[in-house]
Coordinates of C-alpha atoms in Angstrom, one line a residue:
V1446 CA 42.1 -38.0 -11.8
G1447 CA 45.3 -39.9 -12.3
D1448 CA 45.7 -42.6 -9.9
G1449 CA 44.0 -40.6 -7.1
D1450 CA 40.6 -40.4 -5.6
A1451 CA 37.6 -39.1 -7.4
Y1452 CA 33.9 -38.9 -7.6
L1453 CA 31.0 -38.3 -10.1
M1454 CA 27.6 -37.4 -8.7
C1455 CA 24.3 -36.0 -10.0
W1456 CA 20.6 -36.2 -9.7
F1457 CA 18.5 -37.7 -12.5
K1458 CA 15.0 -38.5 -13.8
T1459 CA 14.0 -40.8 -16.8
T1460 CA 11.6 -43.5 -17.9
S1461 CA 13.8 -44.5 -20.6
S1462 CA 15.2 -48.2 -20.8
S1463 CA 18.0 -47.2 -23.3
T1464 CA 21.6 -47.5 -22.8
M1465 CA 22.6 -43.6 -22.0
M1466 CA 25.3 -41.9 -20.3
L1467 CA 24.7 -39.7 -17.4
M1468 CA 28.5 -38.3 -16.9
A1469 CA 31.5 -39.3 -18.7
Y1470 CA 35.1 -38.2 -17.9
E1471 CA 36.9 -39.7 -20.9
G1472 CA 39.0 -39.0 -23.8
G1473 CA 40.6 -40.6 -26.8
A1474 CA 42.4 -38.6 -29.6
P1475 CA 40.2 -36.3 -31.5
G1476 CA 38.9 -37.9 -34.6
T1477 CA 39.2 -41.5 -33.4
E1478 CA 37.0 -43.7 -31.7
D1479 CA 39.3 -44.3 -28.6
Y1480 CA 37.7 -44.2 -25.3
G1481 CA 40.8 -43.1 -23.5
K1482 CA 41.0 -43.9 -19.9
P1483 CA 37.4 -43.3 -18.8
F1484 CA 35.6 -42.8 -15.5
N1485 CA 31.8 -42.7 -16.3
I1486 CA 28.3 -43.0 -14.7
R1487 CA 26.1 -44.8 -17.4
M1488 CA 22.7 -46.2 -17.3
Q1489 CA 22.6 -49.8 -18.8
S1490 CA 19.6 -51.1 -20.9
G1491 CA 16.5 -51.7 -18.5
G1492 CA 17.5 -48.9 -16.4
F1493 CA 20.2 -50.1 -14.2
L1494 CA 23.0 -47.7 -13.0
N1495 CA 26.5 -48.5 -13.8
G1496 CA 29.9 -47.0 -12.9
W1497 CA 32.7 -47.8 -15.3
A1498 CA 36.4 -47.2 -15.0
S1499 CA 39.3 -48.5 -17.4
H1500 CA 42.7 -47.3 -18.0
D1501 CA 43.2 -49.0 -21.3
G1502 CA 40.1 -48.1 -23.5
F1503 CA 38.1 -50.8 -22.0
S1504 CA 40.4 -53.8 -22.9
T1505 CA 40.2 -54.3 -19.1
F1506 CA 37.7 -52.5 -16.8
D1507 CA 36.1 -52.1 -13.5
R1508 CA 32.1 -52.2 -14.0
I1509 CA 30.0 -51.7 -10.9
E1510 CA 26.1 -52.1 -11.3
D1511 CA 23.3 -51.1 -9.0
P1512 CA 21.0 -54.1 -8.9
M1513 CA 17.8 -52.1 -8.9
A1514 CA 16.3 -50.3 -11.9
T1515 CA 15.8 -46.5 -11.5
N1516 CA 14.0 -45.6 -15.0
D1517 CA 10.9 -45.0 -12.8
G1518 CA 10.5 -41.3 -13.9
K1519 CA 11.3 -40.2 -10.2
W1520 CA 14.2 -37.9 -9.2
H1521 CA 17.2 -40.2 -8.0
H1522 CA 20.7 -39.4 -6.6
V1523 CA 23.7 -41.3 -8.0
A1524 CA 27.4 -41.2 -6.9
F1525 CA 30.3 -43.0 -8.3
V1526 CA 33.3 -43.1 -6.1
K1527 CA 37.0 -44.0 -6.5
A1528 CA 38.7 -44.5 -3.2
G1529 CA 42.1 -46.0 -3.9
I1530 CA 41.9 -49.1 -6.0
N1531 CA 38.1 -49.5 -4.9
F1532 CA 34.9 -48.1 -6.8
Y1533 CA 31.6 -47.6 -5.3
V1534 CA 28.2 -46.8 -6.5
Y1535 CA 25.6 -44.9 -4.2
R1536 CA 21.9 -44.7 -5.1
D1537 CA 19.8 -42.2 -3.1
G1538 CA 22.5 -41.9 -0.4
K1539 CA 23.3 -45.5 0.1
K1540 CA 26.1 -47.6 -0.9
V1541 CA 24.6 -50.4 -3.4
A1542 CA 27.4 -51.8 -5.3
N1543 CA 31.1 -51.9 -5.4
N1544 CA 33.9 -53.6 -7.5
T1545 CA 35.2 -57.1 -7.0
T1546 CA 37.9 -57.4 -9.8
N1547 CA 40.3 -54.6 -9.1
N1548 CA 41.3 -54.4 -12.8
V1549 CA 42.3 -50.7 -12.8
G1550 CA 44.1 -51.1 -9.6
T1551 CA 46.7 -48.3 -9.4
N1552 CA 46.8 -47.5 -12.8
T1553 CA 46.1 -44.0 -14.0
L1554 CA 42.6 -42.8 -15.3
S1555 CA 42.3 -39.7 -17.8
D1556 CA 44.8 -38.3 -20.0
D1557 CA 45.3 -35.2 -22.0
N1558 CA 42.4 -35.7 -24.2
T1559 CA 40.0 -36.3 -21.4
E1560 CA 36.9 -34.0 -21.0
L1561 CA 33.9 -34.1 -18.9
C1562 CA 30.7 -34.6 -20.7
V1563 CA 27.2 -34.4 -18.8
G1564 CA 24.4 -36.2 -20.5
G1565 CA 26.6 -37.8 -23.0
R1566 CA 29.9 -39.1 -23.8
K1567 CA 33.0 -37.9 -25.8
R1568 CA 34.9 -41.0 -27.2
G1569 CA 37.3 -39.2 -29.4
A1570 CA 35.0 -36.4 -30.7
E1571 CA 36.1 -32.7 -31.2
F1572 CA 35.2 -30.4 -28.6
G1573 CA 31.7 -29.1 -29.5
Q1574 CA 30.4 -32.1 -31.7
N1575 CA 27.4 -34.2 -30.7
C1576 CA 27.9 -36.4 -27.7
Q1577 CA 27.4 -40.1 -27.8
E1578 CA 24.7 -42.0 -26.0
P1579 CA 22.7 -39.0 -24.9
F1580 CA 20.7 -39.3 -21.8
G1581 CA 17.1 -39.3 -22.3
G1582 CA 15.4 -37.2 -19.2
S1583 CA 16.7 -34.7 -16.8
I1584 CA 20.1 -34.2 -14.9
A1585 CA 20.8 -31.7 -12.2
C1586 CA 23.4 -30.7 -9.5
A1587 CA 26.2 -32.6 -11.4
K1588 CA 29.4 -32.5 -9.7
M1589 CA 32.8 -34.0 -9.8
G1590 CA 35.9 -33.8 -7.5
K1591 CA 39.2 -35.2 -6.6
S1592 CA 38.4 -36.9 -3.3
S1593 CA 36.6 -39.7 -2.0
P1594 CA 33.4 -38.7 -0.2
S1595 CA 32.6 -41.1 2.8
D1596 CA 29.4 -42.9 3.2
K1597 CA 28.4 -40.1 5.9
D1598 CA 29.4 -37.4 3.3
I1599 CA 27.3 -39.0 0.6
I1600 CA 23.9 -39.3 2.9
K1601 CA 24.5 -35.7 3.9
I1602 CA 24.8 -34.5 0.4
Y1603 CA 21.4 -36.6 -0.7
N1604 CA 19.5 -35.4 2.3
D1605 CA 20.5 -31.7 1.8
E1606 CA 20.0 -31.7 -1.8
R1607 CA 16.5 -33.8 -2.1
V1608 CA 14.8 -30.7 -1.0
F1609 CA 15.3 -29.1 -4.4
F1610 CA 13.0 -31.9 -5.8
S1611 CA 10.1 -31.5 -3.3
E1612 CA 7.0 -29.5 -4.2
N1613 CA 6.6 -25.8 -3.0
V1614 CA 9.9 -25.6 -1.4
Q1615 CA 11.7 -22.2 -1.7
S1616 CA 15.5 -22.6 -2.3
T1617 CA 16.4 -19.5 -3.9
L1618 CA 17.4 -15.9 -2.7
H1619 CA 14.3 -13.6 -2.2
G1620 CA 13.8 -10.9 -4.8
T1621 CA 15.8 -10.2 -8.1
S1622 CA 19.2 -9.6 -6.9
N1623 CA 22.1 -12.3 -6.8
N1624 CA 24.7 -9.9 -5.2
I1625 CA 25.2 -10.7 -1.7
T1626 CA 25.9 -7.8 0.4
A1627 CA 26.2 -9.7 3.9
L1628 CA 26.3 -13.0 5.6
G1629 CA 25.1 -14.0 9.2
Y1630 CA 25.2 -17.3 10.6
D1631 CA 23.3 -18.2 13.9
E1632 CA 25.0 -21.1 15.4
S1633 CA 22.1 -21.6 18.2
E1634 CA 19.4 -22.0 15.6
D1635 CA 21.5 -23.4 12.5
I1636 CA 20.3 -20.5 10.2
L1637 CA 22.2 -18.9 7.6
H1638 CA 21.1 -15.3 6.9
V1639 CA 22.0 -13.9 3.6
G1640 CA 21.5 -10.1 2.5
T1641 CA 20.9 -8.6 -0.9
S1642 CA 19.6 -5.3 -2.0
S1643 CA 16.2 -7.2 -2.1
G1644 CA 16.2 -8.0 1.5
R1645 CA 17.4 -10.7 3.9
S1646 CA 17.0 -14.5 3.0
D1647 CA 17.0 -17.0 5.8
F1648 CA 18.0 -20.6 5.2
R1649 CA 18.0 -23.8 7.2
G1650 CA 20.2 -26.2 5.0
F1651 CA 19.0 -25.3 1.5
V1652 CA 15.4 -24.3 2.3
R1653 CA 14.5 -20.6 2.6
I1654 CA 12.4 -20.7 5.7
N1655 CA 11.8 -16.7 5.8
N1656 CA 12.7 -13.6 4.0
T1657 CA 12.3 -9.7 4.7
T1658 CA 12.1 -7.0 1.9
T1659 CA 14.3 -4.3 3.4
G1660 CA 17.7 -4.1 1.4
I1661 CA 20.9 -5.2 3.2
T1662 CA 23.8 -2.9 2.5
S1663 CA 26.8 -4.0 4.6
A1664 CA 26.4 -6.4 7.7
I1665 CA 24.2 -9.1 9.5
S1666 CA 25.0 -10.4 13.0
A1667 CA 22.8 -13.2 14.4
H1668 CA 22.6 -15.2 17.6
D1669 CA 19.8 -17.1 19.4
N1670 CA 17.3 -15.7 16.9
F1671 CA 18.3 -12.3 17.4
I1672 CA 19.3 -10.5 14.3
V1673 CA 20.8 -7.1 13.7
E1674 CA 21.4 -5.9 10.2
Q1675 CA 22.6 -2.9 8.3

């Protein structure tokens, strides 16, 4: 991360009210209790999401808390974004909190000991050791990047991905093959056609709306709901 922009985001579900880590990007020399220069998403006691960042092992820090508890047993999306010296927490596509102290400022986050841990935290542990503050629930679609997604980006990600957590929604390729042999995008219908040896899977966003069962060997061309395939 250094002194640049960055984000952490994931979907989660829990009924626990314990303090536990969703995603921790932190270090500390192996075998110590040092936190390093962390950039983390944590659930505080009572079910409140927090973004934490510190350049000096939490001697000083920026802490950003969502005012609403989300340990209700339902799937929620969270994003923690660093944009310049500012930090933001998003819940279910909406910005719900930001930092007011600017303690991190232009200082560097992460160092040579930093590792990404999903569902726990490292804090000086050797690679492969048990993480601290394990998350009591489910986590999905965890991702990290060196950029600062905009409000528009975050709501799009939320709206696109929430179909994964709806009942009876098809979001995978049809059949047994993951080897994609051809792609065709119909701009007029906003449908992506994906070919495999099992057939053609048609997606609008992340939802498969149709499929065929004749294998695709090399090409798909699509326009205005007219499809040519081979």
